[in-house]
PDB file of C-alpha atoms and ligand atoms in Angstrom:
ATOM      1  CA  UNK A   1      -6.056 -63.753   6.056  1.00 54.00           C
ATOM      2  CA  UNK A   2      -3.765 -64.679   8.913  1.00 92.00           C
ATOM      3  CA  UNK A   3      -0.906 -62.556  10.197  1.00 94.00           C
ATOM      4  CA  UNK A   4       1.877 -64.758   8.765  1.00 95.00           C
ATOM      5  CA  UNK A   5       0.400 -64.732   5.255  1.00 96.00           C
ATOM      6  CA  UNK A   6      -0.009 -60.947   5.490  1.00 96.00           C
ATOM      7  CA  UNK A   7       3.641 -60.616   6.560  1.00 97.00           C
ATOM      8  CA  UNK A   8       4.763 -62.729   3.577  1.00 98.00           C
ATOM      9  CA  UNK A   9       2.613 -60.783   1.137  1.00 97.00           C
ATOM     10  CA  UNK A  10       4.100 -57.466   2.227  1.00 97.00           C
ATOM     11  CA  UNK A  11       7.629 -58.919   1.859  1.00 98.00           C
ATOM     12  CA  UNK A  12       6.712 -60.011  -1.694  1.00 98.00           C
ATOM     13  CA  UNK A  13       5.074 -56.646  -2.468  1.00 97.00           C
ATOM     14  CA  UNK A  14       8.295 -54.814  -1.489  1.00 97.00           C
ATOM     15  CA  UNK A  15      10.577 -57.093  -3.534  1.00 98.00           C
ATOM     16  CA  UNK A  16      11.615 -56.807  -7.186  1.00 97.00           C
ATOM     17  CA  UNK A  17      14.113 -59.656  -7.677  1.00 98.00           C
ATOM     18  CA  UNK A  18      12.691 -62.736  -5.992  1.00 98.00           C
ATOM     19  CA  UNK A  19      14.515 -66.054  -6.059  1.00 98.00           C
ATOM     20  CA  UNK A  20      12.247 -69.048  -5.500  1.00 98.00           C
ATOM     21  CA  UNK A  21      13.722 -72.407  -4.477  1.00 98.00           C
ATOM     22  CA  UNK A  22      11.385 -75.397  -4.759  1.00 98.00           C
ATOM     23  CA  UNK A  23      11.405 -79.033  -3.676  1.00 98.00           C
ATOM     24  CA  UNK A  24       9.279 -82.147  -3.935  1.00 96.00           C
ATOM     25  CA  UNK A  25       6.757 -80.794  -1.377  1.00 96.00           C
ATOM     26  CA  UNK A  26       5.570 -78.276  -3.983  1.00 98.00           C
ATOM     27  CA  UNK A  27       4.242 -81.115  -6.134  1.00 97.00           C
ATOM     28  CA  UNK A  28       2.697 -83.488  -3.554  1.00 96.00           C
ATOM     29  CA  UNK A  29      -0.657 -81.730  -3.994  1.00 97.00           C
ATOM     30  CA  UNK A  30      -0.374 -82.477  -7.714  1.00 97.00           C
ATOM     31  CA  UNK A  31      -0.328 -86.163  -6.758  1.00 95.00           C
ATOM     32  CA  UNK A  32       3.460 -86.725  -6.923  1.00 95.00           C
ATOM     33  CA  UNK A  33       4.891 -88.267  -3.738  1.00 91.00           C
ATOM     34  CA  UNK A  34       8.013 -86.663  -2.211  1.00 87.00           C
ATOM     35  CA  UNK A  35      10.969 -88.619  -0.819  1.00 82.00           C
ATOM     36  CA  UNK A  36      10.791 -88.231   2.933  1.00 76.00           C
ATOM     37  CA  UNK A  37       7.127 -87.737   3.963  1.00 76.00           C
ATOM     38  CA  UNK A  38       5.160 -90.774   5.198  1.00 78.00           C
ATOM     39  CA  UNK A  39       4.013 -92.631   2.070  1.00 77.00           C
ATOM     40  CA  UNK A  40       6.868 -90.993   0.117  1.00 76.00           C
ATOM     41  CA  UNK A  41       9.234 -92.842  -2.201  1.00 76.00           C
ATOM     42  CA  UNK A  42      11.656 -93.829   0.581  1.00 78.00           C
ATOM     43  CA  UNK A  43       8.884 -95.797   2.299  1.00 80.00           C
ATOM     44  CA  UNK A  44       8.782 -97.961  -0.803  1.00 80.00           C
ATOM     45  CA  UNK A  45      12.363 -98.051  -2.060  1.00 82.00           C
ATOM     46  CA  UNK A  46      15.783 -98.246  -0.438  1.00 83.00           C
ATOM     47  CA  UNK A  47      17.605 -94.967  -1.238  1.00 83.00           C
ATOM     48  CA  UNK A  48      20.985 -96.706  -1.056  1.00 83.00           C
ATOM     49  CA  UNK A  49      20.029 -98.617  -4.232  1.00 82.00           C
ATOM     50  CA  UNK A  50      19.967 -95.369  -6.161  1.00 86.00           C
ATOM     51  CA  UNK A  51      23.568 -94.186  -5.911  1.00 93.00           C
ATOM     52  CA  UNK A  52      25.225 -93.428  -9.224  1.00 95.00           C
ATOM     53  CA  UNK A  53      28.195 -95.745  -8.679  1.00 95.00           C
ATOM     54  CA  UNK A  54      25.816 -98.670  -8.099  1.00 95.00           C
ATOM     55  CA  UNK A  55      23.896 -97.810 -11.283  1.00 95.00           C
ATOM     56  CA  UNK A  56      27.183 -98.011 -13.210  1.00 96.00           C
ATOM     57  CA  UNK A  57      28.341-101.209 -11.527  1.00 95.00           C
ATOM     58  CA  UNK A  58      25.303-103.485 -11.447  1.00 95.00           C
ATOM     59  CA  UNK A  59      22.821-104.624 -14.093  1.00 95.00           C
ATOM     60  CA  UNK A  60      20.399-105.662 -11.346  1.00 94.00           C
ATOM     61  CA  UNK A  61      20.478-102.164  -9.783  1.00 94.00           C
ATOM     62  CA  UNK A  62      19.958-100.609 -13.219  1.00 96.00           C
ATOM     63  CA  UNK A  63      16.815-102.681 -13.729  1.00 95.00           C
ATOM     64  CA  UNK A  64      15.540-101.737 -10.264  1.00 92.00           C
ATOM     65  CA  UNK A  65      16.332 -98.071 -10.923  1.00 94.00           C
ATOM     66  CA  UNK A  66      14.450 -98.089 -14.220  1.00 96.00           C
ATOM     67  CA  UNK A  67      11.425 -99.759 -12.570  1.00 93.00           C
ATOM     68  CA  UNK A  68      11.264 -97.054  -9.859  1.00 92.00           C
ATOM     69  CA  UNK A  69      11.900 -94.257 -12.346  1.00 94.00           C
ATOM     70  CA  UNK A  70       9.319 -95.459 -14.895  1.00 95.00           C
ATOM     71  CA  UNK A  71       6.725 -95.758 -12.139  1.00 92.00           C
ATOM     72  CA  UNK A  72       7.446 -92.175 -11.001  1.00 93.00           C
ATOM     73  CA  UNK A  73       7.486 -90.904 -14.608  1.00 96.00           C
ATOM     74  CA  UNK A  74       4.039 -92.392 -15.315  1.00 96.00           C
ATOM     75  CA  UNK A  75       2.666 -90.274 -12.439  1.00 95.00           C
ATOM     76  CA  UNK A  76       4.630 -87.110 -13.382  1.00 97.00           C
ATOM     77  CA  UNK A  77       3.609 -87.304 -17.038  1.00 97.00           C
ATOM     78  CA  UNK A  78      -0.068 -87.046 -16.114  1.00 98.00           C
ATOM     79  CA  UNK A  79       0.299 -84.513 -13.277  1.00 98.00           C
ATOM     80  CA  UNK A  80      -0.965 -80.942 -13.552  1.00 98.00           C
ATOM     81  CA  UNK A  81       0.387 -77.843 -11.836  1.00 98.00           C
ATOM     82  CA  UNK A  82      -1.375 -76.922  -8.578  1.00 98.00           C
ATOM     83  CA  UNK A  83      -2.291 -73.523  -7.123  1.00 97.00           C
ATOM     84  CA  UNK A  84       1.238 -72.965  -5.797  1.00 98.00           C
ATOM     85  CA  UNK A  85       2.827 -73.560  -9.230  1.00 98.00           C
ATOM     86  CA  UNK A  86       0.255 -71.191 -10.745  1.00 98.00           C
ATOM     87  CA  UNK A  87       1.036 -68.517  -8.137  1.00 98.00           C
ATOM     88  CA  UNK A  88       4.676 -68.635  -9.255  1.00 98.00           C
ATOM     89  CA  UNK A  89       3.570 -68.036 -12.831  1.00 98.00           C
ATOM     90  CA  UNK A  90       1.683 -64.952 -11.605  1.00 97.00           C
ATOM     91  CA  UNK A  91       4.860 -63.717  -9.879  1.00 98.00           C
ATOM     92  CA  UNK A  92       6.778 -64.031 -13.141  1.00 98.00           C
ATOM     93  CA  UNK A  93       4.038 -62.250 -15.112  1.00 97.00           C
ATOM     94  CA  UNK A  94       4.195 -59.423 -12.564  1.00 97.00           C
ATOM     95  CA  UNK A  95       7.928 -59.051 -13.341  1.00 97.00           C
ATOM     96  CA  UNK A  96       9.001 -59.934  -9.806  1.00 97.00           C
ATOM     97  CA  UNK A  97      10.751 -63.244 -10.395  1.00 98.00           C
ATOM     98  CA  UNK A  98      14.520 -63.193 -10.871  1.00 98.00           C
ATOM     99  CA  UNK A  99      14.665 -66.964 -11.052  1.00 98.00           C
ATOM    100  CA  UNK A 100      13.073 -70.236 -10.091  1.00 98.00           C
ATOM    101  CA  UNK A 101      15.530 -72.860  -8.929  1.00 98.00           C
ATOM    102  CA  UNK A 102      14.003 -76.289  -8.552  1.00 98.00           C
ATOM    103  CA  UNK A 103      15.154 -79.667  -7.302  1.00 97.00           C
ATOM    104  CA  UNK A 104      12.087 -81.155  -8.959  1.00 98.00           C
ATOM    105  CA  UNK A 105      12.337 -83.288 -12.051  1.00 97.00           C
ATOM    106  CA  UNK A 106       8.622 -83.165 -12.899  1.00 98.00           C
ATOM    107  CA  UNK A 107       8.452 -80.188 -15.329  1.00 98.00           C
ATOM    108  CA  UNK A 108       5.455 -78.705 -13.480  1.00 98.00           C
ATOM    109  CA  UNK A 109       6.974 -75.198 -13.487  1.00 98.00           C
ATOM    110  CA  UNK A 110       7.106 -75.377 -17.289  1.00 98.00           C
ATOM    111  CA  UNK A 111       3.544 -76.726 -17.444  1.00 98.00           C
ATOM    112  CA  UNK A 112       2.404 -73.844 -15.203  1.00 98.00           C
ATOM    113  CA  UNK A 113       3.710 -71.398 -17.818  1.00 98.00           C
ATOM    114  CA  UNK A 114       6.991 -70.200 -16.281  1.00 98.00           C
ATOM    115  CA  UNK A 115       9.540 -69.367 -18.938  1.00 98.00           C
ATOM    116  CA  UNK A 116      12.282 -72.010 -19.419  1.00 97.00           C
ATOM    117  CA  UNK A 117      14.822 -69.133 -19.263  1.00 96.00           C
ATOM    118  CA  UNK A 118      14.154 -68.566 -15.595  1.00 97.00           C
ATOM    119  CA  UNK A 119      13.631 -72.188 -14.490  1.00 98.00           C
ATOM    120  CA  UNK A 120      16.819 -73.992 -13.416  1.00 98.00           C
ATOM    121  CA  UNK A 121      16.391 -77.733 -12.911  1.00 97.00           C
ATOM    122  CA  UNK A 122      19.277 -78.474 -10.558  1.00 97.00           C
ATOM    123  CA  UNK A 123      18.544 -82.201 -10.514  1.00 97.00           C
ATOM    124  CA  UNK A 124      17.665 -82.471 -14.205  1.00 97.00           C
ATOM    125  CA  UNK A 125      14.401 -83.707 -15.670  1.00 97.00           C
ATOM    126  CA  UNK A 126      12.825 -87.125 -15.976  1.00 97.00           C
ATOM    127  CA  UNK A 127      11.239 -86.178 -19.317  1.00 98.00           C
ATOM    128  CA  UNK A 128      14.505 -86.945 -21.157  1.00 98.00           C
ATOM    129  CA  UNK A 129      16.959 -89.830 -21.138  1.00 98.00           C
ATOM    130  CA  UNK A 130      20.713 -89.471 -21.754  1.00 97.00           C
ATOM    131  CA  UNK A 131      23.426 -91.841 -22.863  1.00 98.00           C
ATOM    132  CA  UNK A 132      26.139 -91.878 -20.212  1.00 97.00           C
ATOM    133  CA  UNK A 133      28.735 -92.714 -22.876  1.00 97.00           C
ATOM    134  CA  UNK A 134      28.096 -90.528 -25.957  1.00 98.00           C
ATOM    135  CA  UNK A 135      25.738 -87.954 -24.384  1.00 96.00           C
ATOM    136  CA  UNK A 136      22.902 -88.548 -26.881  1.00 97.00           C
ATOM    137  CA  UNK A 137      19.526 -87.392 -25.600  1.00 97.00           C
ATOM    138  CA  UNK A 138      16.159 -89.104 -26.167  1.00 98.00           C
ATOM    139  CA  UNK A 139      12.533 -88.254 -25.395  1.00 98.00           C
ATOM    140  CA  UNK A 140      11.392 -90.242 -22.364  1.00 98.00           C
ATOM    141  CA  UNK A 141       8.244 -91.537 -24.115  1.00 98.00           C
ATOM    142  CA  UNK A 142      10.372 -93.132 -26.830  1.00 97.00           C
ATOM    143  CA  UNK A 143      12.421 -95.022 -24.227  1.00 98.00           C
ATOM    144  CA  UNK A 144       9.319 -96.004 -22.251  1.00 98.00           C
ATOM    145  CA  UNK A 145       7.959 -97.624 -25.429  1.00 97.00           C
ATOM    146  CA  UNK A 146      11.124 -99.707 -25.660  1.00 97.00           C
ATOM    147  CA  UNK A 147      10.763-100.668 -21.985  1.00 97.00           C
ATOM    148  CA  UNK A 148       7.176-101.748 -22.589  1.00 96.00           C
ATOM    149  CA  UNK A 149       8.469-103.903 -25.429  1.00 96.00           C
ATOM    150  CA  UNK A 150      10.762-105.744 -22.992  1.00 96.00           C
ATOM    151  CA  UNK A 151      14.031-103.740 -22.695  1.00 96.00           C
ATOM    152  CA  UNK A 152      14.289-103.565 -18.906  1.00 95.00           C
ATOM    153  CA  UNK A 153      17.440-101.386 -18.809  1.00 96.00           C
ATOM    154  CA  UNK A 154      17.691 -99.889 -22.298  1.00 97.00           C
ATOM    155  CA  UNK A 155      20.967 -99.066 -24.057  1.00 97.00           C
ATOM    156  CA  UNK A 156      21.846 -96.279 -26.504  1.00 97.00           C
ATOM    157  CA  UNK A 157      20.839 -97.055 -30.087  1.00 95.00           C
ATOM    158  CA  UNK A 158      23.764 -94.951 -31.363  1.00 94.00           C
ATOM    159  CA  UNK A 159      26.698 -96.331 -29.348  1.00 97.00           C
ATOM    160  CA  UNK A 160      25.410 -99.133 -27.089  1.00 97.00           C
ATOM    161  CA  UNK A 161      26.206 -97.103 -23.926  1.00 97.00           C
ATOM    162  CA  UNK A 162      24.132 -97.131 -20.734  1.00 98.00           C
ATOM    163  CA  UNK A 163      20.982 -95.010 -20.849  1.00 98.00           C
ATOM    164  CA  UNK A 164      19.798 -93.193 -17.740  1.00 98.00           C
ATOM    165  CA  UNK A 165      16.946 -90.723 -17.136  1.00 97.00           C
ATOM    166  CA  UNK A 166      18.379 -87.183 -17.345  1.00 97.00           C
ATOM    167  CA  UNK A 167      18.137 -86.686 -13.584  1.00 96.00           C
ATOM    168  CA  UNK A 168      20.940 -86.320 -11.053  1.00 95.00           C
ATOM    169  CA  UNK A 169      21.341 -89.360  -8.787  1.00 93.00           C
ATOM    170  CA  UNK A 170      23.076 -89.347  -5.413  1.00 91.00           C
ATOM    171  CA  UNK A 171      26.797 -89.212  -6.120  1.00 92.00           C
ATOM    172  CA  UNK A 172      26.328 -87.953  -9.708  1.00 93.00           C
ATOM    173  CA  UNK A 173      27.775 -84.595 -10.800  1.00 91.00           C
ATOM    174  CA  UNK A 174      25.414 -81.601 -10.715  1.00 91.00           C
ATOM    175  CA  UNK A 175      24.879 -79.592 -13.922  1.00 91.00           C
ATOM    176  CA  UNK A 176      27.663 -77.006 -13.433  1.00 93.00           C
ATOM    177  CA  UNK A 177      26.120 -74.189 -15.492  1.00 94.00           C
ATOM    178  CA  UNK A 178      22.783 -74.405 -13.688  1.00 95.00           C
ATOM    179  CA  UNK A 179      24.453 -74.512 -10.270  1.00 96.00           C
ATOM    180  CA  UNK A 180      26.651 -71.458 -10.966  1.00 97.00           C
ATOM    181  CA  UNK A 181      23.704 -69.443 -12.333  1.00 97.00           C
ATOM    182  CA  UNK A 182      21.648 -70.408  -9.251  1.00 98.00           C
ATOM    183  CA  UNK A 183      24.449 -69.070  -7.035  1.00 98.00           C
ATOM    184  CA  UNK A 184      24.635 -65.846  -9.101  1.00 98.00           C
ATOM    185  CA  UNK A 185      20.900 -65.342  -8.616  1.00 98.00           C
ATOM    186  CA  UNK A 186      21.344 -66.044  -4.896  1.00 98.00           C
ATOM    187  CA  UNK A 187      23.825 -63.162  -4.762  1.00 98.00           C
ATOM    188  CA  UNK A 188      21.496 -60.795  -6.677  1.00 98.00           C
ATOM    189  CA  UNK A 189      18.037 -61.492  -5.247  1.00 98.00           C
ATOM    190  CA  UNK A 190      16.252 -59.217  -2.767  1.00 98.00           C
ATOM    191  CA  UNK A 191      14.059 -62.016  -1.335  1.00 98.00           C
ATOM    192  CA  UNK A 192      14.396 -65.793  -1.322  1.00 98.00           C
ATOM    193  CA  UNK A 193      11.308 -68.016  -0.933  1.00 98.00           C
ATOM    194  CA  UNK A 194      11.774 -71.731  -0.177  1.00 98.00           C
ATOM    195  CA  UNK A 195       8.787 -73.950  -0.953  1.00 98.00           C
ATOM    196  CA  UNK A 196       8.284 -77.616  -0.052  1.00 97.00           C
ATOM    197  CA  UNK A 197      11.863 -78.666   0.588  1.00 97.00           C
ATOM    198  CA  UNK A 198      13.393 -80.523   3.533  1.00 95.00           C
ATOM    199  CA  UNK A 199      16.598 -78.552   2.768  1.00 97.00           C
ATOM    200  CA  UNK A 200      18.812 -81.525   3.521  1.00 95.00           C
ATOM    201  CA  UNK A 201      20.015 -82.349  -0.001  1.00 93.00           C
ATOM    202  CA  UNK A 202      23.341 -80.676  -0.890  1.00 94.00           C
ATOM    203  CA  UNK A 203      24.725 -78.872  -2.814  1.00 95.00           C
ATOM    204  CA  UNK A 204      21.216 -77.700  -3.861  1.00 97.00           C
ATOM    205  CA  UNK A 205      20.343 -76.513  -0.342  1.00 97.00           C
ATOM    206  CA  UNK A 206      23.337 -74.152  -0.397  1.00 97.00           C
ATOM    207  CA  UNK A 207      21.367 -71.867  -2.789  1.00 98.00           C
ATOM    208  CA  UNK A 208      19.048 -70.366  -0.104  1.00 98.00           C
ATOM    209  CA  UNK A 209      21.994 -70.268   2.334  1.00 97.00           C
ATOM    210  CA  UNK A 210      23.944 -68.156  -0.184  1.00 98.00           C
ATOM    211  CA  UNK A 211      20.947 -65.850  -0.698  1.00 98.00           C
ATOM    212  CA  UNK A 212      20.844 -65.255   3.074  1.00 97.00           C
ATOM    213  CA  UNK A 213      24.617 -64.727   3.220  1.00 97.00           C
ATOM    214  CA  UNK A 214      24.253 -61.970   0.616  1.00 97.00           C
ATOM    215  CA  UNK A 215      21.594 -60.239   2.706  1.00 97.00           C
ATOM    216  CA  UNK A 216      18.298 -61.430   1.177  1.00 98.00           C
ATOM    217  CA  UNK A 217      15.538 -62.155   3.687  1.00 98.00           C
ATOM    218  CA  UNK A 218      14.264 -65.725   3.611  1.00 98.00           C
ATOM    219  CA  UNK A 219      10.679 -67.056   3.651  1.00 98.00           C
ATOM    220  CA  UNK A 220      10.256 -70.819   4.218  1.00 98.00           C
ATOM    221  CA  UNK A 221       6.908 -72.507   3.564  1.00 98.00           C
ATOM    222  CA  UNK A 222       7.071 -76.215   4.373  1.00 97.00           C
ATOM    223  CA  UNK A 223       4.881 -78.753   6.121  1.00 96.00           C
ATOM    224  CA  UNK A 224       7.691 -79.915   8.434  1.00 96.00           C
ATOM    225  CA  UNK A 225      10.524 -78.104  10.172  1.00 97.00           C
ATOM    226  CA  UNK A 226      13.756 -77.626   8.221  1.00 98.00           C
ATOM    227  CA  UNK A 227      17.339 -77.147   9.436  1.00 97.00           C
ATOM    228  CA  UNK A 228      17.209 -73.556   8.099  1.00 97.00           C
ATOM    229  CA  UNK A 229      14.072 -72.398   9.936  1.00 98.00           C
ATOM    230  CA  UNK A 230      16.086 -70.334  12.400  1.00 96.00           C
ATOM    231  CA  UNK A 231      17.754 -68.369   9.567  1.00 95.00           C
ATOM    232  CA  UNK A 232      14.422 -67.274   8.035  1.00 98.00           C
ATOM    233  CA  UNK A 233      12.582 -64.002   8.620  1.00 97.00           C
ATOM    234  CA  UNK A 234       9.296 -65.869   8.118  1.00 98.00           C
ATOM    235  CA  UNK A 235       8.594 -69.602   8.517  1.00 98.00           C
ATOM    236  CA  UNK A 236       5.136 -71.062   7.904  1.00 97.00           C
ATOM    237  CA  UNK A 237       4.533 -74.769   8.519  1.00 97.00           C
ATOM    238  CA  UNK A 238       1.629 -75.866   6.334  1.00 96.00           C
ATOM    239  CA  UNK A 239       0.440 -76.618   2.831  1.00 97.00           C
ATOM    240  CA  UNK A 240       2.148 -74.696   0.015  1.00 98.00           C
ATOM    241  CA  UNK A 241      -1.053 -74.397  -2.008  1.00 97.00           C
ATOM    242  CA  UNK A 242      -3.062 -73.057   0.932  1.00 97.00           C
ATOM    243  CA  UNK A 243      -0.404 -70.511   1.872  1.00 97.00           C
ATOM    244  CA  UNK A 244       1.369 -69.351  -1.289  1.00 97.00           C
ATOM    245  CA  UNK A 245      -1.715 -68.678  -3.436  1.00 95.00           C
ATOM    246  CA  UNK A 246      -3.331 -66.153  -1.033  1.00 96.00           C
ATOM    247  CA  UNK A 247       0.078 -64.660  -0.184  1.00 97.00           C
ATOM    248  CA  UNK A 248       0.954 -63.911  -3.823  1.00 97.00           C
ATOM    249  CA  UNK A 249      -2.551 -62.694  -4.715  1.00 96.00           C
ATOM    250  CA  UNK A 250      -2.524 -60.260  -1.778  1.00 96.00           C
ATOM    251  CA  UNK A 251       0.985 -59.050  -2.704  1.00 97.00           C
ATOM    252  CA  UNK A 252      -0.008 -58.381  -6.316  1.00 95.00           C
ATOM    253  CA  UNK A 253      -3.148 -56.464  -5.254  1.00 91.00           C
ATOM    254  CA  UNK A 254      -1.063 -53.926  -3.303  1.00 78.00           C
TER     255      UNK A 254
HETATM  256  P1  CNA B 301      12.066 -84.030   0.341  1.00 76.38           P
HETATM  257  O1  CNA B 301      13.325 -84.245   1.065  1.00 76.38           O
HETATM  258  O2  CNA B 301      11.190 -85.195   0.044  1.00 76.38           O
HETATM  259  O3  CNA B 301      11.236 -82.964   1.215  1.00 76.38           O
HETATM  260  C1  CNA B 301       9.956 -82.544   0.865  1.00 76.38           C
HETATM  261  C2  CNA B 301       9.491 -81.583   1.944  1.00 76.38           C
HETATM  262  O4  CNA B 301       8.256 -81.051   1.509  1.00 76.38           O
HETATM  263  C3  CNA B 301       9.256 -82.228   3.311  1.00 76.38           C
HETATM  264  O5  CNA B 301       9.984 -81.532   4.291  1.00 76.38           O
HETATM  265  C4  CNA B 301       7.732 -82.112   3.527  1.00 76.38           C
HETATM  266  O6  CNA B 301       7.416 -81.742   4.858  1.00 76.38           O
HETATM  267  C5  CNA B 301       7.365 -80.991   2.602  1.00 76.38           C
HETATM  268  N1  CNA B 301       6.017 -81.106   2.027  1.00 76.38           N
HETATM  269  C6  CNA B 301       5.430 -82.185   1.450  1.00 76.38           C
HETATM  270  N2  CNA B 301       4.220 -81.857   0.963  1.00 76.38           N
HETATM  271  C7  CNA B 301       4.035 -80.546   1.258  1.00 76.38           C
HETATM  272  C8  CNA B 301       2.982 -79.622   1.001  1.00 76.38           C
HETATM  273  N3  CNA B 301       1.883 -79.982   0.339  1.00 76.38           N
HETATM  274  N4  CNA B 301       3.129 -78.340   1.422  1.00 76.38           N
HETATM  275  C9  CNA B 301       4.244 -77.962   2.103  1.00 76.38           C
HETATM  276  N5  CNA B 301       5.276 -78.789   2.356  1.00 76.38           N
HETATM  277  C10 CNA B 301       5.177 -80.052   1.916  1.00 76.38           C
HETATM  278  O7  CNA B 301      12.269 -83.247  -1.032  1.00 76.38           O
HETATM  279  P2  CNA B 301      13.382 -82.170  -1.439  1.00 76.38           P
HETATM  280  O8  CNA B 301      12.893 -81.600  -2.698  1.00 76.38           O
HETATM  281  O9  CNA B 301      13.757 -81.291  -0.320  1.00 76.38           O
HETATM  282  O10 CNA B 301      14.629 -83.129  -1.723  1.00 76.38           O
HETATM  283  C11 CNA B 301      15.273 -83.061  -2.863  1.00 76.38           C
HETATM  284  C12 CNA B 301      15.084 -84.285  -3.770  1.00 76.38           C
HETATM  285  C13 CNA B 301      13.684 -84.788  -3.909  1.00 76.38           C
HETATM  286  C14 CNA B 301      15.452 -83.879  -5.151  1.00 76.38           C
HETATM  287  O11 CNA B 301      16.556 -84.610  -5.555  1.00 76.38           O
HETATM  288  C15 CNA B 301      14.254 -84.174  -6.058  1.00 76.38           C
HETATM  289  O12 CNA B 301      14.672 -84.600  -7.328  1.00 76.38           O
HETATM  290  C16 CNA B 301      13.549 -85.257  -5.345  1.00 76.38           C
HETATM  291  N6  CNA B 301      12.138 -85.506  -5.711  1.00 76.38           N
HETATM  292  C17 CNA B 301      11.489 -84.752  -6.651  1.00 76.38           C
HETATM  293  C18 CNA B 301      10.167 -85.001  -6.951  1.00 76.38           C
HETATM  294  C19 CNA B 301       9.481 -84.158  -8.000  1.00 76.38           C
HETATM  295  O13 CNA B 301      10.105 -83.798  -8.996  1.00 76.38           O
HETATM  296  N7  CNA B 301       8.215 -83.793  -7.797  1.00 76.38           N
HETATM  297  C20 CNA B 301       9.476 -86.020  -6.280  1.00 76.38           C
HETATM  298  C21 CNA B 301      10.178 -86.790  -5.328  1.00 76.38           C
HETATM  299  C22 CNA B 301      11.508 -86.521  -5.053  1.00 76.38           C
END
């Protein structure tokens, strides 16, 4: 085992209240593309089409949004958790996980067995659809059936309002309760581990910053550099599955 992984495993072994912050890079090895890597979603789509105000204003944008979202959902629905997701389940079983704050909308932390009580989905989930007018919530599969039957941008069956996947678009309000609990955990944790995030999307990226401000050491595992690398006690550039699995297993053996 290399020196950096050993360092991380001893930090995990000494910690009791770990806050984990995850991004799209955690799920690329489950076959789900991220946004910013080569071959990621922004190579295929124009991010400026996916602002919330445009979704509200234009029927054409809504149709484009639904096409992109349905394509991503079809991949996420079939995806399975990878070794890094499973390592986080082990951390919870060992009683070391204070919370798991994710920007991901793919439900893979739930599929890996982490308890819904400790998983905060800051950007929502693509497995549900909400009415922007009356707030009604629908299972995604039900809405996908309607799309397959020809409804390109479906509307609420109860009130006729606009339906949108229950995810947070650029310019759309964050779920307030989840964000405040994430910041509480950031103040309480004794270690913060960032996994597979470019750390450029705010306000989500303020969660590890807050953890550091309250004195928790920071571990960052990401393929590329991030703007927070110089704040971390340990930075490892590489694959989350190759690094986190051995790191957690070694920590739990000690
Ligand atoms: P991002 O900005 O796309 O960054 C992903 C980061 O992960 C990059 O810096 C990559 O270098 C890194 N990375 C990719 N693969 C690996 C790997 N195997 N091991 C280690 N590092 C890797 O994604 P963020 O999560 O930082 O940005 C937040 C957005 C992305 C949120 O709004 C998410 O909803 C959104 N998103 C989520 C998913 C998903 O749910 N799986 C997929 C695509 C986008």
